[in-house]
Coordinates of C-alpha atoms and ligand atoms in Angstrom, one line a residue:
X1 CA 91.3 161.9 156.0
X2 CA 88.7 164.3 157.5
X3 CA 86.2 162.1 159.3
X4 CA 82.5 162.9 160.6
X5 CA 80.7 160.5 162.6
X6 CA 77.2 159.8 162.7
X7 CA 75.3 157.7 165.7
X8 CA 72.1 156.2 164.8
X9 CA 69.9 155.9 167.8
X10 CA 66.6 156.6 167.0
X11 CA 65.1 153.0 167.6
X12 CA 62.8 153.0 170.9
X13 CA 64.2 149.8 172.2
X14 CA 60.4 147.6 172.5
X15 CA 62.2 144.6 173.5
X16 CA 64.1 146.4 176.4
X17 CA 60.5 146.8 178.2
X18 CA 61.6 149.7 179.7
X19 CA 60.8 153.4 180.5
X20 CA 64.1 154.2 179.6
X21 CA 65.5 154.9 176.2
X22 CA 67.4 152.1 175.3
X23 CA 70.8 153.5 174.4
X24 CA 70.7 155.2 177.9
X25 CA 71.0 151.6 179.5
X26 CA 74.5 151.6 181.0
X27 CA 77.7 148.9 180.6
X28 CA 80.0 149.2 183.4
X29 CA 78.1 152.6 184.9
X30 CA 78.3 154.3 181.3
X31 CA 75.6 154.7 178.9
X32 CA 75.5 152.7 175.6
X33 CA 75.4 156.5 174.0
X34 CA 78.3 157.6 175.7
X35 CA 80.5 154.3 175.2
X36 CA 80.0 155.1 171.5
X37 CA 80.4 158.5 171.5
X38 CA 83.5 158.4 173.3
X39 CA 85.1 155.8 170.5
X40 CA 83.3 158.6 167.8
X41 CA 85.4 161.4 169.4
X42 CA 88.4 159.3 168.8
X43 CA 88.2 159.9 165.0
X44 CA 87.3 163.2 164.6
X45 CA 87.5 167.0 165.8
X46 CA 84.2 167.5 165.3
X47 CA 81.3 166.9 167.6
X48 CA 79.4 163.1 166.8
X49 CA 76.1 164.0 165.3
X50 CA 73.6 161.8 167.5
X51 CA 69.9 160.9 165.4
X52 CA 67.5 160.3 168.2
X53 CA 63.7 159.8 167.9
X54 CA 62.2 158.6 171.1
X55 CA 62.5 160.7 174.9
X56 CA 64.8 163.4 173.1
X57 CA 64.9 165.4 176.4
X58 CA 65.4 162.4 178.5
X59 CA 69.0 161.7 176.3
X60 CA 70.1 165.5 176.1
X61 CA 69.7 165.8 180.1
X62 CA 71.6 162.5 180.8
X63 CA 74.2 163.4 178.2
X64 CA 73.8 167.4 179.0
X65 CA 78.0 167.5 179.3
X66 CA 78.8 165.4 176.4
X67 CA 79.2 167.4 173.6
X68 CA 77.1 166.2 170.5
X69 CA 75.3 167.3 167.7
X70 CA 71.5 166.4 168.1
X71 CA 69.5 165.3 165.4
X72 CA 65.9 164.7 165.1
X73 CA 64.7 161.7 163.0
X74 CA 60.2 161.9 164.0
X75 CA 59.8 158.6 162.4
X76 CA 62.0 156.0 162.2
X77 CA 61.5 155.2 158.4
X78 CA 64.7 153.3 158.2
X79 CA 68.6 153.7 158.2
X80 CA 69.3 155.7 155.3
X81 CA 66.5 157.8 156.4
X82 CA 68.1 158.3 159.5
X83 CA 71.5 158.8 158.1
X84 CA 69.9 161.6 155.6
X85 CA 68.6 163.2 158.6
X86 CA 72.4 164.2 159.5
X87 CA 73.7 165.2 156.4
X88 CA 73.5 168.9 156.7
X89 CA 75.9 169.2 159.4
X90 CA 78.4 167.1 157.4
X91 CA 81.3 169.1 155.3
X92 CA 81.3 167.8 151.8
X93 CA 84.9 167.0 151.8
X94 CA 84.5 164.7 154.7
X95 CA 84.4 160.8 155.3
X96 CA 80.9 159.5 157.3
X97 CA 81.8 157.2 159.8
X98 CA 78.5 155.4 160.8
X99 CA 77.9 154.0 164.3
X100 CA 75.2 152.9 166.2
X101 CA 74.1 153.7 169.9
X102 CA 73.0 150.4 170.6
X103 CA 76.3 148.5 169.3
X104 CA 78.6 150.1 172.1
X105 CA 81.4 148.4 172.4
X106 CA 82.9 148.2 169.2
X107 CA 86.5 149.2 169.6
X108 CA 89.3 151.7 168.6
X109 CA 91.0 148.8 167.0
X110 CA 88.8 147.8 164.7
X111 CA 87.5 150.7 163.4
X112 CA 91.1 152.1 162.9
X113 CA 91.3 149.0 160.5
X114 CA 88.5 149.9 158.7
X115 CA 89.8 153.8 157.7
X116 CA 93.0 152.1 157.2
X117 CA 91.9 150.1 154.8
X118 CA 89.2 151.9 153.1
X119 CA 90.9 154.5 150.6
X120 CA 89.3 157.8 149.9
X121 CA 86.8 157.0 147.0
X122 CA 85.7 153.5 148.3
X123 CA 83.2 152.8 150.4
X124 CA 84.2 150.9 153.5
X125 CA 82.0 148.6 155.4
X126 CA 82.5 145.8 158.2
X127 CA 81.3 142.6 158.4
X128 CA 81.7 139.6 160.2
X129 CA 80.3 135.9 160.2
X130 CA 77.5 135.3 162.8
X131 CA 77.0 131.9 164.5
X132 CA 73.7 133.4 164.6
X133 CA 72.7 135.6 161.8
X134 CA 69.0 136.0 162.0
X135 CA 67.2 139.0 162.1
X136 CA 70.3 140.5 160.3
X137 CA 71.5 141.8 156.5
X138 CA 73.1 139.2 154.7
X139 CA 76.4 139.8 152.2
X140 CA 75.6 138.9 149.2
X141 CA 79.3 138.1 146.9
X142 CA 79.8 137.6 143.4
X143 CA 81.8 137.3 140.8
X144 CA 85.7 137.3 142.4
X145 CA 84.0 137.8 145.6
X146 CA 83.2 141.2 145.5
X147 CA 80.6 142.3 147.8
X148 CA 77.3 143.1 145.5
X149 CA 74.4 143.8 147.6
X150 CA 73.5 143.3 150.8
X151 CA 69.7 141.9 151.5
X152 CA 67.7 142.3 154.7
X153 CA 66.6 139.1 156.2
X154 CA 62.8 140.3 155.8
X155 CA 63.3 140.4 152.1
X156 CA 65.8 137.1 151.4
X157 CA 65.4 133.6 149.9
X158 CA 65.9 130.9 151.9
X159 CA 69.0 129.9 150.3
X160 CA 70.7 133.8 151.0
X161 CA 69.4 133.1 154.5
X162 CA 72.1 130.5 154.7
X163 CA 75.0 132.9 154.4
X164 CA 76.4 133.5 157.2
X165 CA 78.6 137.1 156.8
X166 CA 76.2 139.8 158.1
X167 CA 76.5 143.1 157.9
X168 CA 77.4 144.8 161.0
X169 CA 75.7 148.1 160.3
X170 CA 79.3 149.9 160.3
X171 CA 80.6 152.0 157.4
X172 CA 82.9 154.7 156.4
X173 CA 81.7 156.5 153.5
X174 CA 82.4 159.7 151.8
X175 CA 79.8 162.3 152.3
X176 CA 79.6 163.2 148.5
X177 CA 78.4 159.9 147.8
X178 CA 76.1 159.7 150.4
X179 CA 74.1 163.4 149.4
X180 CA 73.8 161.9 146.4
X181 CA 72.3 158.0 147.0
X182 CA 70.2 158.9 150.2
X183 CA 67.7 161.0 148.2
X184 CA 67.5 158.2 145.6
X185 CA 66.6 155.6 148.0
X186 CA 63.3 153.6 147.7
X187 CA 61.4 152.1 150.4
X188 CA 60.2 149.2 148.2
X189 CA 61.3 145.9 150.4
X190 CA 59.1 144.2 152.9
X191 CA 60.0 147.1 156.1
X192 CA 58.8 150.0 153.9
X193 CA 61.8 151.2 155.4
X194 CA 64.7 153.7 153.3
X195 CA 67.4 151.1 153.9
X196 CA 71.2 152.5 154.1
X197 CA 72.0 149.3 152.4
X198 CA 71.1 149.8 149.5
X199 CA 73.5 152.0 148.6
X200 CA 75.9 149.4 148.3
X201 CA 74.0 148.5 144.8
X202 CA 74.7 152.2 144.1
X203 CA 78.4 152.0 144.8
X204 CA 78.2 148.8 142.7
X205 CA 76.7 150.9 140.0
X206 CA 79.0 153.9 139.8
X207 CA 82.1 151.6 139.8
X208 CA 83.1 152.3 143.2
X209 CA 85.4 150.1 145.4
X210 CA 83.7 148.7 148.0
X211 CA 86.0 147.6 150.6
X212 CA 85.2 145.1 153.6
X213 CA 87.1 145.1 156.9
X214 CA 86.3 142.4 159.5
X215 CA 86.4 143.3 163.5
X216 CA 89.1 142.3 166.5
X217 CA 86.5 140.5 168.6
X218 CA 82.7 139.4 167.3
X219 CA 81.3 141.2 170.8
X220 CA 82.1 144.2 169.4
X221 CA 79.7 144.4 166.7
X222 CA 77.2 142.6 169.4
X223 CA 73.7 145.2 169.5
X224 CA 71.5 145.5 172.6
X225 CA 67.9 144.8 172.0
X226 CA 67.3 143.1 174.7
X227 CA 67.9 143.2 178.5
X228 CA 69.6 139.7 178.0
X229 CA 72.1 140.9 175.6
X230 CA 72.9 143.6 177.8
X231 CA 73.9 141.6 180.2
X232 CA 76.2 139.3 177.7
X233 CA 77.6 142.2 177.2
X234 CA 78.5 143.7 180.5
X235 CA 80.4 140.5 181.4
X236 CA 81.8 140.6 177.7
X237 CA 83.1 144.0 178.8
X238 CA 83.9 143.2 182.4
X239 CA 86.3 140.0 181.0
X240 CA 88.2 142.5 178.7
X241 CA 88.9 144.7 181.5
X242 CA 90.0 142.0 183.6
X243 CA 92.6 140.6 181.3
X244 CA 94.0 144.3 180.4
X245 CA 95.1 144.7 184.8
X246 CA 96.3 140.9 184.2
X247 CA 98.7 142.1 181.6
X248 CA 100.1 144.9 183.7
X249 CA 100.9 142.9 186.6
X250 CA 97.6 142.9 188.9
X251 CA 97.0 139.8 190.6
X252 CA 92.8 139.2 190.3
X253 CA 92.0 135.9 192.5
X254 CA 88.9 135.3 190.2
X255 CA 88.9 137.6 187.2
X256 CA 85.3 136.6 186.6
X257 CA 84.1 138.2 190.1
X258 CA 86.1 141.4 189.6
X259 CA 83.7 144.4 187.9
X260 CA 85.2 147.8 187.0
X261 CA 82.5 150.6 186.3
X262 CA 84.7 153.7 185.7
X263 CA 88.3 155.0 184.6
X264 CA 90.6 152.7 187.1
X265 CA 94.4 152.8 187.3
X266 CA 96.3 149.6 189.4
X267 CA 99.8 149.2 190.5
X268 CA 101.6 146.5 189.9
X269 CA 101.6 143.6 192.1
X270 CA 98.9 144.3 194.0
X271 CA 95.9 141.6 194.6
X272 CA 92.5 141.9 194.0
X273 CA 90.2 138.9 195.8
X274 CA 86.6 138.3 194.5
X275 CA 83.9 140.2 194.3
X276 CA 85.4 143.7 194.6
X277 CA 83.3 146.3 192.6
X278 CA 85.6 149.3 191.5
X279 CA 83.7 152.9 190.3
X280 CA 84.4 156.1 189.1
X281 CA 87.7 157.7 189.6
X282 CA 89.8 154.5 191.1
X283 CA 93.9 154.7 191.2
X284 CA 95.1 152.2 193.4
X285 CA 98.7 152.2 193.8
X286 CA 101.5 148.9 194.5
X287 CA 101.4 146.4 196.6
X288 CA 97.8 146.9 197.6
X289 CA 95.8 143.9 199.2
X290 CA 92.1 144.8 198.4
X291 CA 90.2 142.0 199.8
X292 CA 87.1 140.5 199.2
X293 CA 83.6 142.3 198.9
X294 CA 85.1 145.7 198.6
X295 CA 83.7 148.7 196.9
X296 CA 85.4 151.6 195.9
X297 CA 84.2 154.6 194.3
X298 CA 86.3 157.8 193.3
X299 CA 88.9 156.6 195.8
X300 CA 93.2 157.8 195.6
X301 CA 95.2 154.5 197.6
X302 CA 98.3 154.9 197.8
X303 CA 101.0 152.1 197.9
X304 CA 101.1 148.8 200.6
X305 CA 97.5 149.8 201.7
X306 CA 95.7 146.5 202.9
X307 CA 92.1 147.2 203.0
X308 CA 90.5 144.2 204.1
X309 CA 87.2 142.5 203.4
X310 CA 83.8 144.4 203.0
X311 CA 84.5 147.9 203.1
X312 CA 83.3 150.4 201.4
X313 CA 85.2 153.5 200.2
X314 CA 84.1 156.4 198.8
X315 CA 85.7 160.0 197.9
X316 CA 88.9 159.5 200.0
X317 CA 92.4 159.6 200.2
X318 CA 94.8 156.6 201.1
X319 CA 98.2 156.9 201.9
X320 CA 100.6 154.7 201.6
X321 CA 100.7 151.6 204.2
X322 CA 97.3 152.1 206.2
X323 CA 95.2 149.4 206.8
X324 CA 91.2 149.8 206.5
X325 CA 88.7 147.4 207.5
X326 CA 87.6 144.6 207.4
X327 CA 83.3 146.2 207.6
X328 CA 84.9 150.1 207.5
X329 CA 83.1 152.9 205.4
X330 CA 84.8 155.5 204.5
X331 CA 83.0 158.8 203.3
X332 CA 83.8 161.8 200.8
X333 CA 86.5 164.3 202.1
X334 CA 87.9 162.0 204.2
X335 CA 92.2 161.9 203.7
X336 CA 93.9 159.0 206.3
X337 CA 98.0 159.7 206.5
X338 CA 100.5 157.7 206.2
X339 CA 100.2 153.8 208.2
X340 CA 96.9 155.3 209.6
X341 CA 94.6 152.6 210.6
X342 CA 90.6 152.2 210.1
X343 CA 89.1 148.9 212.7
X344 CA 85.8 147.3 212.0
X345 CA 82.4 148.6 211.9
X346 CA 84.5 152.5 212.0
X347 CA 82.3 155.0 210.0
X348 CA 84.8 158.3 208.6
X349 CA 82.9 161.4 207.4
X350 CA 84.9 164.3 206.2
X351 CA 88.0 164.0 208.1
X352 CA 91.6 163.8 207.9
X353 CA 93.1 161.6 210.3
X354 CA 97.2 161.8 210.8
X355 CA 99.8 159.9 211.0
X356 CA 99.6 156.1 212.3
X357 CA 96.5 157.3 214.1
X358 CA 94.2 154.6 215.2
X359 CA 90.9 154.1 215.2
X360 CA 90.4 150.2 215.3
X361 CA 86.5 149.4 216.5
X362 CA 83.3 150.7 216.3
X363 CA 83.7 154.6 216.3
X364 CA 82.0 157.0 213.8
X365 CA 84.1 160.4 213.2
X366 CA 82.3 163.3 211.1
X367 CA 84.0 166.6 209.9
X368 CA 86.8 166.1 212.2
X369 CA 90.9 167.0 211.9
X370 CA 92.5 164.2 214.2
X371 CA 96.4 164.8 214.4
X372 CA 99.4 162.0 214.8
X373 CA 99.6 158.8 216.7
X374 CA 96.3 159.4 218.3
X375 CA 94.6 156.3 219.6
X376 CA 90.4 156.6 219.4
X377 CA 89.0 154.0 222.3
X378 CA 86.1 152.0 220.8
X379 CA 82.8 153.0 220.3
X380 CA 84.3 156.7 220.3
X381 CA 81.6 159.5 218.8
X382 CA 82.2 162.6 217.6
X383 CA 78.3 164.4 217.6
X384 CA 79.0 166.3 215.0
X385 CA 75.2 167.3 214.4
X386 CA 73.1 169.5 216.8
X387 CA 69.7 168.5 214.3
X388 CA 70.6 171.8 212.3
X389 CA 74.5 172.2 211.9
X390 CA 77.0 170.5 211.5
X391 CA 80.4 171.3 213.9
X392 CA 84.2 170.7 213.6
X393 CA 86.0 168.0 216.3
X394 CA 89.5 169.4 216.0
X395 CA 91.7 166.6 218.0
X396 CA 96.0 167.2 218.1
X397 CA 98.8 164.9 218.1
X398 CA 99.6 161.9 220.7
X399 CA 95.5 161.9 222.1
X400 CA 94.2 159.4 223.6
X401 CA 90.5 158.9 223.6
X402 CA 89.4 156.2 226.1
X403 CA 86.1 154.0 225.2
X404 CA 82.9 155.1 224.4
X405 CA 82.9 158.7 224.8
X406 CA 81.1 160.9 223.0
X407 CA 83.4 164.1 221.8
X408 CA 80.4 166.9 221.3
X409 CA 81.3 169.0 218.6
X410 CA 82.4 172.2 218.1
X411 CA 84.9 171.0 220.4
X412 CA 88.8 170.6 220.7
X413 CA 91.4 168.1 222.1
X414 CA 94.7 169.4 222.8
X415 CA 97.9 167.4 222.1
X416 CA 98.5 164.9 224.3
X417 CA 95.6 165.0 226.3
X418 CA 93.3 162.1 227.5
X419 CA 90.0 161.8 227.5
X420 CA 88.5 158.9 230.0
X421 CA 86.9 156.2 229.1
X422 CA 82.5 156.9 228.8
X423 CA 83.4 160.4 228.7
X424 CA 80.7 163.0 227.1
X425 CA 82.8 165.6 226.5
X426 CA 81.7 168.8 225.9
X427 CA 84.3 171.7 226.5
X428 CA 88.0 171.4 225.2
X429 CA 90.1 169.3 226.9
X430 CA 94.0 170.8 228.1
X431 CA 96.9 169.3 226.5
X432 CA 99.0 166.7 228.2
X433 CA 95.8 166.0 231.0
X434 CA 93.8 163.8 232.0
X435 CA 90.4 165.3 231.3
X436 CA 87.0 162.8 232.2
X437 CA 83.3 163.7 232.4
X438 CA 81.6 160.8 234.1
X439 CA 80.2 160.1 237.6
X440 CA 83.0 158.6 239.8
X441 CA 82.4 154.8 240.7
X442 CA 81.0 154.3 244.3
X443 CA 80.1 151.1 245.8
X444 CA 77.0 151.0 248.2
X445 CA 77.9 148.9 251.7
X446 CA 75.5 146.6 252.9
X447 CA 73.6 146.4 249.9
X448 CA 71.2 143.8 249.6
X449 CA 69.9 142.3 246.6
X450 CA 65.9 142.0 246.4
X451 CA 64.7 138.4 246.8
X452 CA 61.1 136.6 245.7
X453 CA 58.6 136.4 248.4
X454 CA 58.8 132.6 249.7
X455 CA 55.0 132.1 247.9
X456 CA 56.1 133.1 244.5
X457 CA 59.7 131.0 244.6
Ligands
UD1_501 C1 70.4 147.1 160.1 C2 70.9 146.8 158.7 C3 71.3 145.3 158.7 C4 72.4 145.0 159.7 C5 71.9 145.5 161.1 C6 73.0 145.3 162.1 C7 69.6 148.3 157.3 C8 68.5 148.4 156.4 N1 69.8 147.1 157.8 O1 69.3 146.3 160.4 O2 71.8 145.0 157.4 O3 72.7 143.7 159.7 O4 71.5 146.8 161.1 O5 72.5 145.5 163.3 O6 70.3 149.2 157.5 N2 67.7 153.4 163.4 C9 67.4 154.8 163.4 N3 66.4 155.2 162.6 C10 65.7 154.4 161.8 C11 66.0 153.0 161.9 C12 67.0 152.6 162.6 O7 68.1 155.6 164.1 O8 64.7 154.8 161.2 C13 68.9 153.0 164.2 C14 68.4 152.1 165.3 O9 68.2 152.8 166.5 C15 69.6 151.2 165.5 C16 70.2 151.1 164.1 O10 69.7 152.2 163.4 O11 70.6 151.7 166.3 C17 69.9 149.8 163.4 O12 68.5 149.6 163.3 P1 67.8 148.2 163.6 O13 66.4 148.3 163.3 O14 68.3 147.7 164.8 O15 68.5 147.4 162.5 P2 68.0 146.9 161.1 O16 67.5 148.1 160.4 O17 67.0 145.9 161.3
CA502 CA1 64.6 147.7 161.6

């Protein structure tokens, strides 16, 4: 089967109350366009053809990597309008697979069910039963419950307002049928609108089959119209991704305070406590211990890392067994070796720190290469920034960097050197020495401390 797919988007999304197009409002990070478009891509090898209306320019920049057809519908006068709009790019010999923008999550699953079961000359469609069907079409059935007609809720009798299977918008329909209803349709009902409905009364017509598949989950036929439903949703989405790391052996403490906003991979057996937020690019490997009020965006951990509660990761490197925080942020280009550690309230910028290298409290290293089993005192600084550029701390193996001193960069520590406490150092420091910029200690004999006047006591 030879499948092209068509997004309707052209609605502008009133209810949103928004400057932004509705279909560019985002479910875990991604837009509602883009969740669609990536299901679309799964059916065919050629490009989704997208009918927009509203902000045309503000979609194509957002989605300026995604490749798409665009298609211009100026006025929304209905579905089928909109679905005419895109049958020019469509090859004859093709099957239309209809989606909307604003119905994003509707799944692989399903809509594999629905070319399963539709055979070439029928026309397949997807319904479902609403709790709730208001405000949608309504299947009408007849005779040996075939599907007949479907009737918009602005133009039903109170009695088809009763049913309760909707029409979920979805269909797969071959393109030769459709050049040939969409010009034929009327916009006689009570929308003045060219309704892509109605050309189930023209399949009726013509004989042909008119086959109904039903979806997985009812959330995936679920629209966005509103900021509320959004949200519905989002934790919809959230729950599903939750229950796929149970499955493969990830222990989530609360899988209801556990959001994923990107392409994640976990190991097995390692925990997840509450109220971590994972983004981008995440692979996390086994054994982890992620604990509570983390965030970790485009981040490679390795395997036994503990990273402990509220830190914050971003663009870096884990290897296997380090521990991390708890209150660490770790910044892009930053690679920590094997059982490295990272103490609380440390800031890493763009460094790579070696081998079971420490750096427990209260330091901030920028653009720095720190080597092996180095130990960095508390409240160390590398000054990495003169106001205009910024300079490389190069620091070897087996340092030790007493307290609270300030390493002024470009600037280089030798293996095995020392740097003493409150140091600010500014030259490099020999290997295997003692190096220390600081005033020696003196004490002051017969020093007397000020007392009050005898009035003022
Ligand atoms: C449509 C169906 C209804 C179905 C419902 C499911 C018709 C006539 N009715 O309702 O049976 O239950 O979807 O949600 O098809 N759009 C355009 N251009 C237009 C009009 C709409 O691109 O001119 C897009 C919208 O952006 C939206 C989708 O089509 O993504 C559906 O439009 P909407 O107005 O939400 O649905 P209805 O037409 O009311
Ligand atoms: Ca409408």
């Amino acid at each position: 089967m030879k499948i092209s797919t068509v997004i309707l988007a052209a609605g502008q999304g009133t209810r949103m109350h928004s400057s932004t197009p509705k279909v560019l409002h985002r479910i875990a990070g991604k837009t509602l366009l883009e969740h669609v478009i990536q299901t679309a891509k799964q059916f065919s090898q050629l490009s989704p053809i997208v009918v927009y209306g509203h902000q045309g320019e503000m979609l194509q920049k957002t989605l300026n990597q995604t490749d798409v057809i665009w298609v211009h519908q100026p006025e929304q006068l209905g579905t089928g309008h909109a679905v005419s709009q895109a049958l020019s790019h469509i090859p004859e010999d093709h099957q239309v697979l209809i989606l909307y923008g604003d119905v994003p999550l509707i799944s692989h699953v399903t809509l594999s069910k629905l070319l399963e079961n539709t055979t070439k000359n029928a026309l397949g469609i997807l319904t479902a039963h609403a709790h709730n069907p208001q405000g949608l079409g309504r299947i009408i059935r007849g005779p040996k419950n075939k599907i007949i007609k479907i009737i918009e809720e602005k133009d039903a009798t109170e009695k088809e307002k009763q049913i309760s299977e909707i029409n979920t918008g979805i269909y797969l329909v071959p393109a030769s049928y459709l050049k040939k209803w969409l010009p034929k349709l009327d916009n006689h009902n009570a929308q003045k609108e060219y309704y892509l409905t109605d050309i189930i009364e023209m399949a009726l017509h013509e004989n042909i089959s008119i086959i109904d598949t039903q979806p997985d989950h009812a959330e995936e036929i679920l629209g966005v119209n509103t900021r509320h439903q959004l949200a519905q949703l989002e934790r919809y989405y959230q729950r599903q991704q939750a229950k796929i790391f149970l499955q493969h052996g990830v222990t989530l403490m609360d899988p209801h305070r556990f959001d994923v906003r990107g392409d994640v991979v976990i190991g097995q057996d390692t925990t997840i406590d509450i109220n971590v937020i994972l983004e981008g690019d995440v692979k996390i490997g086994e054994r982890c211990v992620i604990g509570p009020h983390c965030i970790l965006r485009n981040v490679t951990v390795g395997n036994d890392v503990e990273i402990r509660a509220h830190s914050i990761l971003d663009g870096a490197m884990i290897d296997n067994e380090c521990i991390i925080g708890p209150f660490a942020r770790i910044r892009p280009g930053t690679k920590l070796a094997h059982k490295s550690h990272v103490g609380n309230f440390v800031e890493i910028k763009n460094s790579s720190i070696g081998v079971e290298s420490k750096i427990n409290h209260l330091s901030y290293v920028g653009d720095s290469q720190i080597g092996k089993q180095v130990n960095i005192g508390a409240g160390t600084i590398t000054c990495n920034y003169d106001g205009v550029n910024k300079h490389r701390t190069t620091i070897g193996d087996y340092v030790f960097v007493g307290s609270n001193s300030a390493l002024v960069a470009p600037v280089t520590i030798h293996d095995g050197a020392t740097i003493g406490a409150g140091s600010t150092i500014t030259r490099d420091a020999p290997p295997n020495q003692l190096t220390l910029s600081r005033e020696r200690q003196k004490t002051i004999e017969n020093w007397q401390r000020p007392v009050k006047a005898e009035k003022e006591r």
